[in-house]
Amino acid sequence: MPPPRRLAILISIVVITVFFLLTSFAYLNISLFSFRLPKFSFGFSSNTTTCPPNAFTDGSWAYKPKTNKTQMTSPDDALEFAGLESCASSREFYWHLASDREEQWDRFPKVSSWEWEPREGTCTIAPFNPESFVRTLVNDGGWLLVGDSITEGHFFSLSCSLYPHVIATPNYTPNSYFDRAWPQNIYLNPASPIIQTLSLPAGFNISSTPLVTFRRVDLLWTQEELEKMHKEMYPEMYDSTPPIDSDSDSEPKEFKLFSDEAAWSLSPNEYIDEIFTKPLPEANYGTLVIATAGHWTTTLFSGYRDELAGEKDGYGIHGVIDFFSKAMERWAELVQKKLDEAETERPLVLSKDSEGRSWRGLGGRGRKRRQVVVRAYLPGHEDCHDHREPWKEVQPFVWNWYNWGYIDRFNEVFQSVVSKPQYPNIHYLPIERPARLRPDAHASGDCLHIMAGVGVMEGWSKYIWHYVTKEIM
Ligand SMILES: *[C@@H]1O[C@H](CO)[C@@H](O)[C@H](O)[C@H]1NC(C)=O
Ligand SMILES: *[C@@H]1O[C@H](CO)[C@@H](O)[C@H](O)[C@H]1NC(C)=O
Ligand SMILES: *[C@@H]1O[C@H](CO)[C@@H](O)[C@H](O)[C@H]1NC(C)=O
């Protein structure tokens, strides 16, 4: 062999080896540390396949009617205006669609005619597709929605977005009685043609393995757990001092955290251990979607109610926020620990991911780790029923109803807790801005709950779906 040719071969070998080493290092880096990437990628806005939360919410509502029909003549028209066939859930059907009061029918079809558009060139996000969404719920794991009545609305909205490929339980049609504590589930519809195209994980039972579950949990802990925690954290508030007026025969009053205001809650020991991380066929969840803040008020946490503090200081809300921050730190610690434990209990198996690639990994089917996403909480809009259009910018509150003026504060607190590196599988999603710009999109009877089918809650589904499939590798 002539020397120049040998040299060429040698150089090629060196180049190929270096290239191979570099790419494997890059690959290793990405696969080892990618679960942290979303936490540090908020600042970037490249138009690759990613769309971090801040890029998604940097946009506006565009007017895009889905039908040529201009007048509402029946409550069912809300579906057509929204571009929906129907909804699988039968609970408070027209209340969720906000078509239950004829005097507000003038809101349609305009209210259903908006689409959220991230600013041009900042986000690449797949259009919502019910078939691929269902496929993800089967292959990568379903969603467990844990939160208050706003989250219940999100469940209803999902039951519309995924119709007719899913069914929902309980069936409220024969008897409309319900208890807010009842679990609500979305299952694969056995009649859906997509079933033939799915490769169901071993043990998956179409009629008993839910794709989505909603549990009503207002505070993320039970009230008993919070009372116990509070006593440990603030012992000074429980020191009973004798009454100043010694003539008075009144007993010293023990500090009481809660009023009798109705609230629904479960322990994380229940919704994580008994639901989220249960194995097939009982459960197949991959994503826990959390939202809380709405019930952290000085009327429920009445021990903090301070009339003297006045409206300007939120009647003692700062004490509630301080306790919230400590309770959420405990929550994040416990939840991450439970996720880690559940992971080590998964058997190593050879299996396929959602793209059909075979690989060996953790998770019973070699799928991704379970993740928790915390959806930023949402305040309502004052005088919402006077509005007929989205806003361009979020407007300040005038009257500070409920704890609405402090929701941002609760969100900041929760974000700063779960953004810590010791909670790599809990992700905060600050995606509330599109909803904050929709004063027109509330239920017919109040200004907190949001209508299904007008893009707000459907946007949460679409974005969370994107986030767990594309932003968390
Ligand atoms: C972003 O998109 C624009 C237009 O679609 C394109 O011209 C540009 O090269 C893209 N930039 C990157 C970094 O991909
Ligand atoms: C509305 O009507 C026009 C003209 O008939 C048609 O081209 C268009 O597709 C219709 N739009 C929708 C959303 O149905
Ligand atoms: C699937 O679940 C249903 C309802 O719980 C049950 O009746 C059925 O026996 C289960 N099928 C299998 C194969 O386990």
PDB file of C-alpha atoms in Angstrom, residues 156-431:
ATOM      1  CA  PHE A 156     -64.430  17.112  32.031  1.00  0.00           C
ATOM      2  CA  SER A 157     -62.622  18.995  29.278  1.00  0.00           C
ATOM      3  CA  LEU A 158     -60.315  16.005  28.659  1.00  0.00           C
ATOM      4  CA  SER A 159     -63.379  13.796  28.391  1.00  0.00           C
ATOM      5  CA  CYS A 160     -64.495  16.047  25.498  1.00  0.00           C
ATOM      6  CA  SER A 161     -61.082  16.329  23.824  1.00  0.00           C
ATOM      7  CA  LEU A 162     -60.664  12.533  23.739  1.00  0.00           C
ATOM      8  CA  TYR A 163     -64.258  11.731  22.710  1.00  0.00           C
ATOM      9  CA  PRO A 164     -65.295   9.291  21.165  1.00  0.00           C
ATOM     10  CA  HIS A 165     -62.213   7.190  21.904  1.00  0.00           C
ATOM     11  CA  VAL A 166     -62.953   7.149  25.624  1.00  0.00           C
ATOM     12  CA  ILE A 167     -65.779   6.595  28.071  1.00  0.00           C
ATOM     13  CA  ALA A 168     -66.075   8.194  31.503  1.00  0.00           C
ATOM     14  CA  THR A 169     -67.382   6.980  34.851  1.00  0.00           C
ATOM     15  CA  PRO A 170     -69.423   7.303  36.965  1.00  0.00           C
ATOM     16  CA  ASN A 171     -72.453   7.607  34.712  1.00  0.00           C
ATOM     17  CA  TYR A 172     -74.483  10.424  36.238  1.00  0.00           C
ATOM     18  CA  THR A 173     -77.309  10.230  33.714  1.00  0.00           C
ATOM     19  CA  PRO A 174     -79.681   7.782  35.466  1.00  0.00           C
ATOM     20  CA  ASN A 175     -79.229   9.595  38.772  1.00  0.00           C
ATOM     21  CA  SER A 176     -77.580  12.968  38.837  1.00  0.00           C
ATOM     22  CA  TYR A 177     -76.620  12.720  42.523  1.00  0.00           C
ATOM     23  CA  PHE A 178     -72.907  12.939  43.106  1.00  0.00           C
ATOM     24  CA  ASP A 179     -70.474  13.287  45.929  1.00  0.00           C
ATOM     25  CA  ARG A 180     -67.417  15.404  45.214  1.00  0.00           C
ATOM     26  CA  ALA A 181     -65.216  12.731  46.801  1.00  0.00           C
ATOM     27  CA  TRP A 182     -66.131  10.147  44.176  1.00  0.00           C
ATOM     28  CA  PRO A 183     -63.303   9.196  41.837  1.00  0.00           C
ATOM     29  CA  GLN A 184     -63.978   9.960  38.178  1.00  0.00           C
ATOM     30  CA  ASN A 185     -62.284   7.870  35.509  1.00  0.00           C
ATOM     31  CA  ILE A 186     -61.702   7.924  31.770  1.00  0.00           C
ATOM     32  CA  TYR A 187     -61.243   4.538  30.088  1.00  0.00           C
ATOM     33  CA  LEU A 188     -60.596   3.419  26.528  1.00  0.00           C
ATOM     34  CA  ASN A 189     -63.864   3.086  24.656  1.00  0.00           C
ATOM     35  CA  PRO A 190     -63.970  -0.595  23.613  1.00  0.00           C
ATOM     36  CA  ALA A 191     -65.820   0.500  20.454  1.00  0.00           C
ATOM     37  CA  SER A 192     -63.082   2.879  19.320  1.00  0.00           C
ATOM     38  CA  PRO A 193     -61.370   1.785  16.094  1.00  0.00           C
ATOM     39  CA  ILE A 194     -57.983   2.932  17.437  1.00  0.00           C
ATOM     40  CA  ILE A 195     -57.902  -0.003  19.868  1.00  0.00           C
ATOM     41  CA  GLN A 196     -56.758  -2.289  17.038  1.00  0.00           C
ATOM     42  CA  THR A 197     -53.786  -0.015  16.422  1.00  0.00           C
ATOM     43  CA  LEU A 198     -52.630   0.073  20.041  1.00  0.00           C
ATOM     44  CA  SER A 199     -50.195  -2.369  21.538  1.00  0.00           C
ATOM     45  CA  LEU A 200     -51.536  -2.606  25.054  1.00  0.00           C
ATOM     46  CA  PRO A 201     -49.002  -3.194  27.827  1.00  0.00           C
ATOM     47  CA  ALA A 202     -49.149  -6.641  29.416  1.00  0.00           C
ATOM     48  CA  GLY A 203     -51.778  -6.607  32.139  1.00  0.00           C
ATOM     49  CA  PHE A 204     -53.636  -3.559  30.779  1.00  0.00           C
ATOM     50  CA  ASN A 205     -57.385  -4.120  31.109  1.00  0.00           C
ATOM     51  CA  ILE A 206     -59.515  -1.906  28.861  1.00  0.00           C
ATOM     52  CA  SER A 207     -62.437  -1.942  31.265  1.00  0.00           C
ATOM     53  CA  SER A 208     -60.533  -1.432  34.506  1.00  0.00           C
ATOM     54  CA  THR A 209     -57.229   0.363  33.806  1.00  0.00           C
ATOM     55  CA  PRO A 210     -58.012   4.100  33.703  1.00  0.00           C
ATOM     56  CA  LEU A 211     -56.376   6.452  31.200  1.00  0.00           C
ATOM     57  CA  VAL A 212     -57.239   9.470  33.333  1.00  0.00           C
ATOM     58  CA  THR A 213     -58.493   9.752  36.903  1.00  0.00           C
ATOM     59  CA  PHE A 214     -59.689  12.782  38.837  1.00  0.00           C
ATOM     60  CA  ARG A 215     -59.568  12.919  42.622  1.00  0.00           C
ATOM     61  CA  ARG A 216     -60.915  15.904  44.504  1.00  0.00           C
ATOM     62  CA  VAL A 217     -58.092  17.080  46.762  1.00  0.00           C
ATOM     63  CA  ASP A 218     -58.292  20.720  47.835  1.00  0.00           C
ATOM     64  CA  LEU A 219     -55.221  21.008  50.059  1.00  0.00           C
ATOM     65  CA  LEU A 220     -52.861  18.177  48.947  1.00  0.00           C
ATOM     66  CA  TRP A 221     -52.862  16.927  52.551  1.00  0.00           C
ATOM     67  CA  THR A 222     -55.747  15.880  54.780  1.00  0.00           C
ATOM     68  CA  GLN A 223     -56.891  18.501  57.267  1.00  0.00           C
ATOM     69  CA  GLU A 224     -55.739  16.217  60.120  1.00  0.00           C
ATOM     70  CA  GLU A 225     -52.252  16.013  58.608  1.00  0.00           C
ATOM     71  CA  LEU A 226     -52.132  19.781  58.251  1.00  0.00           C
ATOM     72  CA  GLU A 227     -53.280  20.307  61.856  1.00  0.00           C
ATOM     73  CA  LYS A 228     -50.558  18.009  63.141  1.00  0.00           C
ATOM     74  CA  MET A 229     -47.920  19.645  60.954  1.00  0.00           C
ATOM     75  CA  HIS A 230     -49.058  23.097  62.017  1.00  0.00           C
ATOM     76  CA  LYS A 231     -48.696  22.253  65.717  1.00  0.00           C
ATOM     77  CA  GLU A 232     -45.134  21.082  65.113  1.00  0.00           C
ATOM     78  CA  MET A 233     -44.192  24.080  63.019  1.00  0.00           C
ATOM     79  CA  TYR A 234     -45.825  26.830  65.072  1.00  0.00           C
ATOM     80  CA  PRO A 235     -45.863  25.561  68.715  1.00  0.00           C
ATOM     81  CA  GLU A 236     -45.972  29.163  69.994  1.00  0.00           C
ATOM     82  CA  MET A 237     -49.437  29.624  68.520  1.00  0.00           C
ATOM     83  CA  TYR A 238     -50.738  26.861  70.767  1.00  0.00           C
ATOM     84  CA  ASP A 239     -49.297  28.164  74.068  1.00  0.00           C
ATOM     85  CA  SER A 240     -52.458  28.840  75.975  1.00  0.00           C
ATOM     86  CA  THR A 241     -52.094  31.992  78.015  1.00  0.00           C
ATOM     87  CA  PRO A 242     -54.570  32.709  80.862  1.00  0.00           C
ATOM     88  CA  PRO A 243     -57.116  35.436  80.116  1.00  0.00           C
ATOM     89  CA  ILE A 244     -55.782  38.921  80.900  1.00  0.00           C
ATOM     90  CA  ASP A 245     -58.964  39.801  82.730  1.00  0.00           C
ATOM     91  CA  SER A 246     -58.651  37.591  85.823  1.00  0.00           C
ATOM     92  CA  ASP A 247     -62.287  38.255  86.785  1.00  0.00           C
ATOM     93  CA  SER A 248     -63.371  36.643  83.591  1.00  0.00           C
ATOM     94  CA  ASP A 249     -64.203  33.004  83.951  1.00  0.00           C
ATOM     95  CA  SER A 250     -63.758  32.325  80.259  1.00  0.00           C
ATOM     96  CA  GLU A 251     -61.390  29.464  79.443  1.00  0.00           C
ATOM     97  CA  PRO A 252     -58.272  30.249  77.399  1.00  0.00           C
ATOM     98  CA  LYS A 253     -59.110  29.509  73.802  1.00  0.00           C
ATOM     99  CA  GLU A 254     -56.979  26.871  72.104  1.00  0.00           C
ATOM    100  CA  PHE A 255     -55.783  27.848  68.598  1.00  0.00           C
ATOM    101  CA  LYS A 256     -57.905  26.136  65.979  1.00  0.00           C
ATOM    102  CA  LEU A 257     -56.547  26.022  62.437  1.00  0.00           C
ATOM    103  CA  PHE A 258     -59.708  25.228  60.468  1.00  0.00           C
ATOM    104  CA  SER A 259     -63.283  26.469  60.383  1.00  0.00           C
ATOM    105  CA  ASP A 260     -66.174  24.180  59.468  1.00  0.00           C
ATOM    106  CA  GLU A 261     -66.062  25.321  55.831  1.00  0.00           C
ATOM    107  CA  ALA A 262     -66.454  22.329  53.526  1.00  0.00           C
ATOM    108  CA  ALA A 263     -63.284  20.993  51.944  1.00  0.00           C
ATOM    109  CA  TRP A 264     -62.294  17.699  50.345  1.00  0.00           C
ATOM    110  CA  SER A 265     -58.868  16.254  50.742  1.00  0.00           C
ATOM    111  CA  LEU A 266     -56.804  13.093  50.658  1.00  0.00           C
ATOM    112  CA  SER A 267     -53.386  12.215  51.996  1.00  0.00           C
ATOM    113  CA  PRO A 268     -50.469  11.841  49.561  1.00  0.00           C
ATOM    114  CA  ASN A 269     -50.068   8.428  51.208  1.00  0.00           C
ATOM    115  CA  GLU A 270     -53.355   7.604  49.559  1.00  0.00           C
ATOM    116  CA  TYR A 271     -53.198   9.294  46.164  1.00  0.00           C
ATOM    117  CA  ILE A 272     -49.547   8.357  45.542  1.00  0.00           C
ATOM    118  CA  ASP A 273     -49.254   4.883  47.100  1.00  0.00           C
ATOM    119  CA  GLU A 274     -52.790   3.624  46.563  1.00  0.00           C
ATOM    120  CA  ILE A 275     -53.428   5.199  43.173  1.00  0.00           C
ATOM    121  CA  PHE A 276     -50.550   6.813  41.271  1.00  0.00           C
ATOM    122  CA  THR A 277     -47.809   4.213  41.671  1.00  0.00           C
ATOM    123  CA  LYS A 278     -50.008   1.086  41.761  1.00  0.00           C
ATOM    124  CA  PRO A 279     -49.019  -1.509  39.154  1.00  0.00           C
ATOM    125  CA  LEU A 280     -51.157  -2.861  36.323  1.00  0.00           C
ATOM    126  CA  PRO A 281     -53.913  -3.796  35.884  1.00  0.00           C
ATOM    127  CA  GLU A 282     -55.183  -1.489  38.623  1.00  0.00           C
ATOM    128  CA  ALA A 283     -53.204   1.524  37.462  1.00  0.00           C
ATOM    129  CA  ASN A 284     -50.912   2.639  34.665  1.00  0.00           C
ATOM    130  CA  TYR A 285     -50.266   6.297  35.488  1.00  0.00           C
ATOM    131  CA  GLY A 286     -47.264   8.195  34.203  1.00  0.00           C
ATOM    132  CA  THR A 287     -48.114  11.793  35.078  1.00  0.00           C
ATOM    133  CA  LEU A 288     -49.573  13.301  38.222  1.00  0.00           C
ATOM    134  CA  VAL A 289     -51.100  16.709  37.499  1.00  0.00           C
ATOM    135  CA  ILE A 290     -51.360  18.849  40.628  1.00  0.00           C
ATOM    136  CA  ALA A 291     -52.986  22.209  41.311  1.00  0.00           C
ATOM    137  CA  THR A 292     -53.798  23.876  44.602  1.00  0.00           C
ATOM    138  CA  ALA A 293     -54.259  27.315  46.218  1.00  0.00           C
ATOM    139  CA  GLY A 294     -57.955  28.123  45.805  1.00  0.00           C
ATOM    140  CA  HIS A 295     -58.948  26.689  49.176  1.00  0.00           C
ATOM    141  CA  TRP A 296     -56.011  28.162  51.116  1.00  0.00           C
ATOM    142  CA  THR A 297     -58.151  31.039  52.396  1.00  0.00           C
ATOM    143  CA  THR A 298     -58.595  32.773  55.739  1.00  0.00           C
ATOM    144  CA  THR A 299     -62.153  31.474  55.854  1.00  0.00           C
ATOM    145  CA  LEU A 300     -61.112  27.801  55.754  1.00  0.00           C
ATOM    146  CA  PHE A 301     -57.863  28.438  57.683  1.00  0.00           C
ATOM    147  CA  SER A 302     -59.864  30.590  60.053  1.00  0.00           C
ATOM    148  CA  GLY A 303     -57.210  30.381  62.800  1.00  0.00           C
ATOM    149  CA  TYR A 304     -55.359  32.958  60.692  1.00  0.00           C
ATOM    150  CA  ARG A 305     -58.371  35.201  60.113  1.00  0.00           C
ATOM    151  CA  ASP A 306     -57.467  38.647  61.379  1.00  0.00           C
ATOM    152  CA  GLU A 307     -60.270  41.191  60.975  1.00  0.00           C
ATOM    153  CA  LEU A 308     -58.007  43.954  62.294  1.00  0.00           C
ATOM    154  CA  ALA A 309     -55.463  43.365  59.538  1.00  0.00           C
ATOM    155  CA  GLY A 310     -58.139  44.604  57.142  1.00  0.00           C
ATOM    156  CA  GLU A 311     -58.599  44.136  53.449  1.00  0.00           C
ATOM    157  CA  LYS A 312     -55.293  45.742  52.552  1.00  0.00           C
ATOM    158  CA  ASP A 313     -53.420  42.985  54.394  1.00  0.00           C
ATOM    159  CA  GLY A 314     -55.698  40.228  53.239  1.00  0.00           C
ATOM    160  CA  TYR A 315     -57.223  39.592  56.706  1.00  0.00           C
ATOM    161  CA  GLY A 316     -54.272  37.462  57.769  1.00  0.00           C
ATOM    162  CA  ILE A 317     -53.562  35.723  54.434  1.00  0.00           C
ATOM    163  CA  HIS A 318     -49.803  36.152  54.861  1.00  0.00           C
ATOM    164  CA  GLY A 319     -49.862  33.665  57.736  1.00  0.00           C
ATOM    165  CA  VAL A 320     -51.674  31.172  55.500  1.00  0.00           C
ATOM    166  CA  ILE A 321     -49.081  31.697  52.744  1.00  0.00           C
ATOM    167  CA  ASP A 322     -46.233  31.146  55.208  1.00  0.00           C
ATOM    168  CA  PHE A 323     -47.784  27.864  56.347  1.00  0.00           C
ATOM    169  CA  PHE A 324     -48.505  26.916  52.717  1.00  0.00           C
ATOM    170  CA  SER A 325     -44.830  27.286  51.883  1.00  0.00           C
ATOM    171  CA  LYS A 326     -43.788  24.969  54.730  1.00  0.00           C
ATOM    172  CA  ALA A 327     -46.523  22.441  53.956  1.00  0.00           C
ATOM    173  CA  MET A 328     -45.565  22.325  50.267  1.00  0.00           C
ATOM    174  CA  GLU A 329     -41.894  21.784  51.142  1.00  0.00           C
ATOM    175  CA  ARG A 330     -42.924  18.751  53.198  1.00  0.00           C
ATOM    176  CA  TRP A 331     -45.152  17.649  50.351  1.00  0.00           C
ATOM    177  CA  ALA A 332     -42.388  17.855  47.743  1.00  0.00           C
ATOM    178  CA  GLU A 333     -39.970  15.942  49.993  1.00  0.00           C
ATOM    179  CA  LEU A 334     -42.486  13.163  50.559  1.00  0.00           C
ATOM    180  CA  VAL A 335     -43.628  12.946  46.935  1.00  0.00           C
ATOM    181  CA  GLN A 336     -40.077  12.808  45.498  1.00  0.00           C
ATOM    182  CA  LYS A 337     -39.196  10.115  48.031  1.00  0.00           C
ATOM    183  CA  LYS A 338     -42.239   8.078  47.059  1.00  0.00           C
ATOM    184  CA  LEU A 339     -41.422   8.455  43.352  1.00  0.00           C
ATOM    185  CA  ASP A 340     -37.844   7.276  43.947  1.00  0.00           C
ATOM    186  CA  GLU A 341     -39.027   4.292  45.967  1.00  0.00           C
ATOM    187  CA  ALA A 342     -41.624   3.336  43.366  1.00  0.00           C
ATOM    188  CA  GLU A 343     -38.923   3.453  40.684  1.00  0.00           C
ATOM    189  CA  THR A 344     -36.612   1.015  42.437  1.00  0.00           C
ATOM    190  CA  GLU A 345     -39.505  -1.396  42.836  1.00  0.00           C
ATOM    191  CA  ARG A 346     -40.077  -1.582  39.095  1.00  0.00           C
ATOM    192  CA  PRO A 347     -38.658  -4.689  37.445  1.00  0.00           C
ATOM    193  CA  LEU A 348     -36.038  -4.436  34.681  1.00  0.00           C
ATOM    194  CA  VAL A 349     -37.552  -5.713  31.462  1.00  0.00           C
ATOM    195  CA  LEU A 350     -37.045  -5.604  27.747  1.00  0.00           C
ATOM    196  CA  SER A 351     -39.776  -3.566  26.257  1.00  0.00           C
ATOM    197  CA  LYS A 352     -40.937  -0.977  23.728  1.00  0.00           C
ATOM    198  CA  ASP A 353     -41.438   2.759  24.093  1.00  0.00           C
ATOM    199  CA  SER A 354     -44.153   4.815  22.426  1.00  0.00           C
ATOM    200  CA  GLU A 355     -42.172   5.044  19.168  1.00  0.00           C
ATOM    201  CA  GLY A 356     -41.859   1.261  19.068  1.00  0.00           C
ATOM    202  CA  ARG A 357     -38.128   1.180  19.930  1.00  0.00           C
ATOM    203  CA  SER A 358     -37.090  -1.760  22.078  1.00  0.00           C
ATOM    204  CA  TRP A 359     -34.939  -1.003  25.051  1.00  0.00           C
ATOM    205  CA  ARG A 360     -34.112  -2.288  28.470  1.00  0.00           C
ATOM    206  CA  GLY A 361     -34.999  -0.091  31.345  1.00  0.00           C
ATOM    207  CA  LEU A 362     -36.854   0.561  34.534  1.00  0.00           C
ATOM    208  CA  GLY A 363     -40.558   0.642  34.728  1.00  0.00           C
ATOM    209  CA  GLY A 364     -42.224  -2.669  34.147  1.00  0.00           C
ATOM    210  CA  ARG A 365     -42.348  -1.870  30.440  1.00  0.00           C
ATOM    211  CA  GLY A 366     -39.121   0.058  30.166  1.00  0.00           C
ATOM    212  CA  ARG A 367     -41.005   3.293  29.918  1.00  0.00           C
ATOM    213  CA  LYS A 368     -40.226   6.723  31.240  1.00  0.00           C
ATOM    214  CA  ARG A 369     -40.115   7.645  34.901  1.00  0.00           C
ATOM    215  CA  ARG A 370     -43.303   8.851  36.488  1.00  0.00           C
ATOM    216  CA  GLN A 371     -43.401  12.650  36.683  1.00  0.00           C
ATOM    217  CA  VAL A 372     -45.343  15.219  38.651  1.00  0.00           C
ATOM    218  CA  VAL A 373     -46.385  18.484  37.069  1.00  0.00           C
ATOM    219  CA  VAL A 374     -47.701  21.346  39.179  1.00  0.00           C
ATOM    220  CA  ARG A 375     -50.024  23.492  37.103  1.00  0.00           C
ATOM    221  CA  ALA A 376     -49.986  27.092  38.271  1.00  0.00           C
ATOM    222  CA  TYR A 377     -53.235  27.918  40.086  1.00  0.00           C
ATOM    223  CA  LEU A 378     -55.692  30.323  38.595  1.00  0.00           C
ATOM    224  CA  PRO A 379     -57.707  33.136  40.132  1.00  0.00           C
ATOM    225  CA  GLY A 380     -61.058  34.162  38.622  1.00  0.00           C
ATOM    226  CA  HIS A 381     -62.094  37.448  36.971  1.00  0.00           C
ATOM    227  CA  GLU A 382     -64.198  40.090  38.653  1.00  0.00           C
ATOM    228  CA  ASP A 383     -67.505  40.834  36.890  1.00  0.00           C
ATOM    229  CA  CYS A 384     -66.623  38.158  34.357  1.00  0.00           C
ATOM    230  CA  HIS A 385     -70.082  38.000  32.781  1.00  0.00           C
ATOM    231  CA  ASP A 386     -69.749  41.556  31.513  1.00  0.00           C
ATOM    232  CA  HIS A 387     -66.883  40.502  29.281  1.00  0.00           C
ATOM    233  CA  ARG A 388     -67.260  39.264  25.715  1.00  0.00           C
ATOM    234  CA  GLU A 389     -63.645  39.156  24.544  1.00  0.00           C
ATOM    235  CA  PRO A 390     -60.196  38.062  25.675  1.00  0.00           C
ATOM    236  CA  TRP A 391     -57.831  40.624  27.127  1.00  0.00           C
ATOM    237  CA  LYS A 392     -54.494  41.559  25.588  1.00  0.00           C
ATOM    238  CA  GLU A 393     -52.858  42.010  28.987  1.00  0.00           C
ATOM    239  CA  VAL A 394     -53.729  40.703  32.455  1.00  0.00           C
ATOM    240  CA  GLN A 395     -55.687  43.429  34.303  1.00  0.00           C
ATOM    241  CA  PRO A 396     -55.292  44.168  38.028  1.00  0.00           C
ATOM    242  CA  PHE A 397     -58.034  43.166  40.490  1.00  0.00           C
ATOM    243  CA  VAL A 398     -60.376  45.864  41.735  1.00  0.00           C
ATOM    244  CA  TRP A 399     -62.081  44.219  44.715  1.00  0.00           C
ATOM    245  CA  ASN A 400     -59.822  41.348  45.651  1.00  0.00           C
ATOM    246  CA  TRP A 401     -62.536  38.707  45.931  1.00  0.00           C
ATOM    247  CA  TYR A 402     -61.617  35.585  47.922  1.00  0.00           C
ATOM    248  CA  ASN A 403     -57.839  35.046  47.854  1.00  0.00           C
ATOM    249  CA  TRP A 404     -57.595  35.932  44.148  1.00  0.00           C
ATOM    250  CA  GLY A 405     -55.210  38.821  44.661  1.00  0.00           C
ATOM    251  CA  TYR A 406     -52.795  36.453  46.401  1.00  0.00           C
ATOM    252  CA  ILE A 407     -52.849  33.512  43.978  1.00  0.00           C
ATOM    253  CA  ASP A 408     -49.681  34.795  42.279  1.00  0.00           C
ATOM    254  CA  ARG A 409     -47.996  34.729  45.652  1.00  0.00           C
ATOM    255  CA  PHE A 410     -49.099  31.106  46.288  1.00  0.00           C
ATOM    256  CA  ASN A 411     -47.817  30.187  42.821  1.00  0.00           C
ATOM    257  CA  GLU A 412     -44.431  31.832  43.417  1.00  0.00           C
ATOM    258  CA  VAL A 413     -44.086  29.983  46.701  1.00  0.00           C
ATOM    259  CA  PHE A 414     -44.946  26.612  45.158  1.00  0.00           C
ATOM    260  CA  GLN A 415     -42.638  27.275  42.213  1.00  0.00           C
ATOM    261  CA  SER A 416     -39.688  28.157  44.417  1.00  0.00           C
ATOM    262  CA  VAL A 417     -40.216  24.994  46.474  1.00  0.00           C
ATOM    263  CA  VAL A 418     -40.460  22.480  43.630  1.00  0.00           C
ATOM    264  CA  SER A 419     -37.779  24.095  41.442  1.00  0.00           C
ATOM    265  CA  LYS A 420     -35.118  22.918  43.872  1.00  0.00           C
ATOM    266  CA  PRO A 421     -32.678  20.368  42.401  1.00  0.00           C
ATOM    267  CA  GLN A 422     -33.606  17.785  45.039  1.00  0.00           C
ATOM    268  CA  TYR A 423     -37.027  17.410  43.384  1.00  0.00           C
ATOM    269  CA  PRO A 424     -36.006  16.439  39.821  1.00  0.00           C
ATOM    270  CA  ASN A 425     -39.310  14.755  39.012  1.00  0.00           C
ATOM    271  CA  ILE A 426     -41.615  17.520  40.184  1.00  0.00           C
ATOM    272  CA  HIS A 427     -42.048  20.254  37.594  1.00  0.00           C
ATOM    273  CA  TYR A 428     -43.750  23.599  37.981  1.00  0.00           C
ATOM    274  CA  LEU A 429     -45.688  24.752  34.924  1.00  0.00           C
ATOM    275  CA  PRO A 430     -46.365  28.497  34.891  1.00  0.00           C
ATOM    276  CA  ILE A 431     -48.971  28.226  32.129  1.00  0.00           C
TER     277      ILE A 431
END
